[in-house]
Short mmCIF file of C-alpha atoms in Angstrom, two decimals:
data_model
loop_
_atom_site.label_atom_id
_atom_site.label_comp_id
_atom_site.label_asym_id
_atom_site.label_seq_id
_atom_site.Cartn_x
_atom_site.Cartn_y
_atom_site.Cartn_z
CA MET A 1 -45.44 389.12 80.55
CA ASN A 2 -44.97 392.08 78.22
CA VAL A 3 -41.33 392.39 79.17
CA ILE A 4 -40.78 388.73 78.23
CA LEU A 5 -42.41 389.13 74.82
CA ALA A 6 -40.64 392.42 74.13
CA ASN A 7 -37.25 390.84 74.78
CA TRP A 8 -38.02 387.42 73.31
CA PRO A 9 -35.08 387.45 70.82
CA LEU A 10 -32.65 387.99 73.70
CA PHE A 11 -34.13 385.14 75.72
CA LEU A 12 -34.13 382.88 72.68
CA ASP A 13 -30.45 383.63 72.04
CA GLY A 14 -29.61 382.97 75.68
CA PHE A 15 -31.57 379.72 75.67
CA TRP A 16 -29.70 378.60 72.53
CA GLN A 17 -26.36 379.37 74.18
CA THR A 18 -27.43 377.35 77.22
CA ILE A 19 -28.43 374.43 75.00
CA LYS A 20 -25.08 374.51 73.18
CA ILE A 21 -23.08 374.59 76.40
CA GLY A 22 -25.26 371.88 77.89
CA ILE A 23 -25.02 369.47 74.94
CA VAL A 24 -21.24 369.75 74.57
CA THR A 25 -20.73 369.51 78.33
CA LEU A 26 -23.00 366.48 78.72
CA ILE A 27 -21.27 364.61 75.89
CA ALA A 28 -17.75 365.47 77.08
CA SER A 29 -18.52 364.69 80.74
CA THR A 30 -20.07 361.35 79.80
CA VAL A 31 -17.10 360.33 77.66
CA ILE A 32 -14.56 361.41 80.28
CA GLY A 33 -16.55 359.76 83.06
CA PHE A 34 -16.90 356.40 81.34
CA VAL A 35 -13.29 356.33 80.13
CA LEU A 36 -11.80 357.25 83.50
CA GLY A 37 -14.29 355.11 85.41
CA THR A 38 -13.24 352.13 83.33
CA LEU A 39 -9.53 352.90 83.71
CA ALA A 40 -10.04 353.02 87.48
CA MET A 41 -10.76 349.28 87.29
CA VAL A 42 -7.72 348.17 85.27
CA ARG A 43 -4.85 346.22 86.77
CA PRO A 44 -1.82 348.56 86.45
CA TRP A 45 -1.71 350.38 89.78
CA TRP A 46 -0.22 353.54 88.31
CA VAL A 47 -3.18 353.98 85.95
CA ARG A 48 -5.60 353.69 88.87
CA ALA A 49 -3.45 356.11 90.87
CA LEU A 50 -3.49 358.74 88.11
CA VAL A 51 -7.24 358.45 87.74
CA LYS A 52 -7.71 358.74 91.50
CA VAL A 53 -5.56 361.88 91.68
CA TYR A 54 -7.55 363.50 88.87
CA VAL A 55 -10.91 362.54 90.36
CA GLU A 56 -10.10 363.56 93.93
CA PHE A 57 -8.57 366.88 92.85
CA LEU A 58 -11.50 367.95 90.65
CA ARG A 59 -14.11 366.73 93.13
CA GLY A 60 -12.42 368.72 95.88
CA VAL A 61 -12.49 372.02 93.97
CA PRO A 62 -15.69 374.13 93.88
CA LEU A 63 -17.09 374.24 90.37
CA ILE A 64 -17.03 378.02 90.12
CA VAL A 65 -13.36 378.07 91.17
CA ASN A 66 -12.60 375.47 88.51
CA ILE A 67 -14.23 377.61 85.82
CA PHE A 68 -12.30 380.70 86.95
CA PHE A 69 -9.08 378.66 87.02
CA VAL A 70 -9.59 377.50 83.43
CA PHE A 71 -10.72 380.94 82.20
CA PHE A 72 -7.79 382.86 83.70
CA GLY A 73 -5.20 380.08 83.70
CA ALA A 74 -5.47 378.80 80.13
CA PRO A 75 -4.10 382.03 78.55
CA LEU A 76 -1.04 381.81 80.82
CA LEU A 77 -0.32 378.41 79.27
CA GLY A 78 -0.67 379.74 75.74
CA LEU A 79 -4.22 378.45 75.31
CA PRO A 80 -6.44 381.50 74.83
CA LEU A 81 -9.99 380.30 75.38
CA SER A 82 -13.19 382.17 74.72
CA PRO A 83 -15.61 382.46 77.65
CA TYR A 84 -17.71 379.76 75.99
CA GLY A 85 -14.72 377.41 75.68
CA ALA A 86 -13.60 378.03 79.25
CA VAL A 87 -17.05 377.25 80.66
CA VAL A 88 -17.40 374.08 78.56
CA LEU A 89 -13.93 372.88 79.54
CA GLY A 90 -14.38 373.70 83.23
CA LEU A 91 -17.77 372.00 83.44
CA SER A 92 -16.60 368.98 81.43
CA LEU A 93 -13.51 368.36 83.56
CA TRP A 94 -15.52 368.64 86.77
CA GLY A 95 -18.41 366.57 85.44
CA GLY A 96 -16.04 363.92 84.08
CA ALA A 97 -14.36 363.53 87.47
CA ASN A 98 -17.68 363.02 89.24
CA GLY A 99 -18.94 360.79 86.45
CA ALA A 100 -15.83 358.61 86.71
CA GLU A 101 -16.57 357.89 90.36
CA ILE A 102 -20.17 356.98 89.51
CA VAL A 103 -19.05 354.62 86.74
CA ARG A 104 -16.40 353.02 88.93
CA GLY A 105 -18.95 352.39 91.67
CA GLY A 106 -21.41 350.90 89.18
CA LEU A 107 -18.84 348.53 87.75
CA GLN A 108 -17.68 347.44 91.18
CA ALA A 109 -21.28 346.68 92.15
CA VAL A 110 -21.50 343.90 89.55
CA PRO A 111 -20.86 340.56 91.31
CA ARG A 112 -17.30 339.39 90.74
CA HIS A 113 -18.37 335.89 89.78
CA GLN A 114 -19.88 337.31 86.59
CA SER A 115 -16.48 338.21 85.16
CA GLN A 116 -14.84 335.10 86.60
CA SER A 117 -17.38 332.88 84.90
CA ALA A 118 -16.92 334.76 81.64
CA ARG A 119 -13.14 334.26 81.78
CA ALA A 120 -13.69 330.57 82.45
CA LEU A 121 -15.75 330.44 79.25
CA GLY A 122 -12.87 331.96 77.30
CA LEU A 123 -14.22 335.47 76.74
CA LYS A 124 -11.72 338.24 76.14
CA GLU A 125 -11.45 341.16 78.56
CA TRP A 126 -13.15 343.62 76.23
CA GLU A 127 -15.97 341.14 75.64
CA ILE A 128 -16.43 340.70 79.38
CA PHE A 129 -16.61 344.46 79.86
CA TRP A 130 -18.88 345.20 76.90
CA PHE A 131 -21.30 342.27 77.11
CA ILE A 132 -21.28 341.31 80.80
CA LEU A 133 -20.18 344.14 83.10
CA LEU A 134 -21.36 347.30 81.37
CA PRO A 135 -24.99 346.25 80.65
CA GLN A 136 -25.48 345.26 84.29
CA ALA A 137 -23.67 348.30 85.66
CA LEU A 138 -25.69 350.74 83.56
CA ARG A 139 -28.86 350.21 85.57
CA GLY A 140 -27.03 351.27 88.73
CA ILE A 141 -25.13 354.07 87.01
CA LEU A 142 -28.03 355.80 85.26
CA PRO A 143 -29.91 357.28 88.26
CA ALA A 144 -26.79 358.89 89.75
CA PHE A 145 -25.53 359.96 86.34
CA ALA A 146 -28.87 361.57 85.55
CA GLY A 147 -28.54 363.66 88.70
CA LEU A 148 -25.03 364.70 87.68
CA LEU A 149 -26.11 365.70 84.17
CA THR A 150 -29.00 367.74 85.58
CA LEU A 151 -26.57 369.50 87.91
CA LEU A 152 -24.33 370.31 84.94
CA ILE A 153 -27.25 371.86 83.06
CA GLN A 154 -28.05 374.00 86.08
CA SER A 155 -24.38 374.96 86.39
CA THR A 156 -24.33 376.51 82.92
CA THR A 157 -25.60 379.62 84.73
CA LEU A 158 -22.05 380.07 86.03
CA GLY A 159 -21.10 381.06 82.49
CA ALA A 160 -22.64 384.48 83.18
CA LEU A 161 -19.75 385.18 85.57
CA VAL A 162 -17.15 384.98 82.76
CA GLY A 163 -19.15 386.72 80.04
CA VAL A 164 -21.13 383.94 78.37
CA SER A 165 -24.48 385.21 77.09
CA GLU A 166 -26.55 382.30 78.35
CA MET A 167 -30.09 382.40 79.72
CA LEU A 168 -29.34 383.90 83.13
CA ALA A 169 -27.02 386.54 81.65
CA MET A 170 -29.70 387.58 79.19
CA GLY A 171 -32.25 387.75 81.99
CA ARG A 172 -29.98 390.02 84.00
CA LEU A 173 -29.43 392.21 80.93
CA VAL A 174 -33.18 392.56 80.39
CA VAL A 175 -33.73 393.48 84.04
CA GLU A 176 -31.00 396.12 84.03
CA ARG A 177 -32.04 397.62 80.70
CA THR A 178 -35.74 397.75 81.56
CA THR A 179 -35.02 399.30 84.96
CA VAL A 180 -32.88 402.06 83.44
CA MET A 181 -35.02 402.82 80.39
CA GLU A 182 -38.53 402.42 81.83
CA GLY A 183 -38.00 402.96 85.54
CA SER A 184 -39.70 399.70 86.49
CA ASP A 185 -38.17 396.59 88.00
CA PRO A 186 -39.20 393.38 86.15
CA ALA A 187 -36.80 391.16 88.10
CA PHE A 188 -39.46 388.86 89.50
CA GLN A 189 -41.11 388.21 86.12
CA VAL A 190 -37.82 387.75 84.29
CA TYR A 191 -36.18 385.42 86.78
CA THR A 192 -39.41 383.44 87.14
CA PHE A 193 -39.32 382.90 83.38
CA VAL A 194 -35.66 381.82 83.58
CA LEU A 195 -36.51 379.47 86.47
CA VAL A 196 -39.30 377.82 84.48
CA ALA A 197 -37.08 377.46 81.41
CA TYR A 198 -34.36 375.67 83.40
CA PHE A 199 -36.97 373.52 85.15
CA LEU A 200 -38.41 372.36 81.83
CA LEU A 201 -34.96 371.68 80.40
CA CYS A 202 -33.83 369.64 83.40
CA SER A 203 -37.16 367.83 83.60
CA ALA A 204 -36.85 366.77 79.96
CA LEU A 205 -33.36 365.39 80.63
CA THR A 206 -34.57 363.51 83.71
CA TRP A 207 -37.53 362.07 81.77
CA CYS A 208 -35.22 360.79 79.02
CA THR A 209 -32.84 359.09 81.44
CA ARG A 210 -35.69 357.49 83.41
CA ARG A 211 -37.21 356.21 80.20
CA TRP A 212 -33.86 354.69 79.22
CA GLU A 213 -33.55 353.18 82.69
CA ARG A 214 -36.98 351.52 82.39
CA ARG A 215 -36.07 350.24 78.94
CA LEU A 216 -32.88 348.65 80.27
CA GLY A 217 -34.86 347.03 83.07
CA ALA A 218 -37.36 345.61 80.58
CA VAL A 219 -34.59 344.24 78.36
CA GLY A 220 -32.91 342.62 81.37
CA ALA A 221 -36.19 341.04 82.49
CA ARG A 222 -36.80 339.55 79.03
CA ARG A 223 -33.31 338.12 78.86
CA ARG A 224 -33.60 336.57 82.29
CA LEU A 225 -36.93 335.04 81.25
CA LEU A 226 -35.46 333.64 78.04
CA GLY A 227 -32.46 332.33 79.95
CA GLY A 228 -34.62 330.51 82.46
CA GLY A 229 -33.50 332.76 85.29
CA ASN A 230 -29.85 331.71 85.02
CA ALA A 231 -28.67 334.25 82.51
CA PRO A 232 -26.86 337.40 83.69
CA ALA A 233 -29.21 340.33 84.22
CA ILE A 234 -28.29 342.40 81.19
#
């Protein structure tokens, strides 16, 4: 425990870097996922084809390879990225591709007669999506999306491979420095601390998404009750 307290500023800095990468990645992946997942449902075939190519390509590439590709490939295209930017971009592109497939599946799971009935009532396409399809699809999307977001948080550790000073990188630095300067190996204590920190971070994210999922279920139940059981489950 002494080694943790003695190097607390380093761990705190690494944890902050992990939080920054995680927040930006989660927001970007969610936006990309919902935009592309929605575009995968539109009528023009070429739009669906482009989305499918993007999704299948990114889903077929290992995440670590994608991060290396962005980190080393971006400068060749005249886009010099910092290690932080390369990790965020690599994680966001990969997470967005997987998120798009989750969103597409959730939207397709909504019974088709819901949108057909809405069109018969004269609702516009954006109204059908926003008020009919999306609220019902969210309850099916959230559990899978929560798993994806947790995986992205865990994958921030890959930033250590391209020089990002996140939690795992700081833990490795503490182990190496303590071993050289004091002659003792604190690897077990340090990596146990890192493990617990990631567990608490991912658990908090899972708790938030489950709470939101229960809230959506409660709202849907109230609306069905008020609608006499005939209203769409939103």
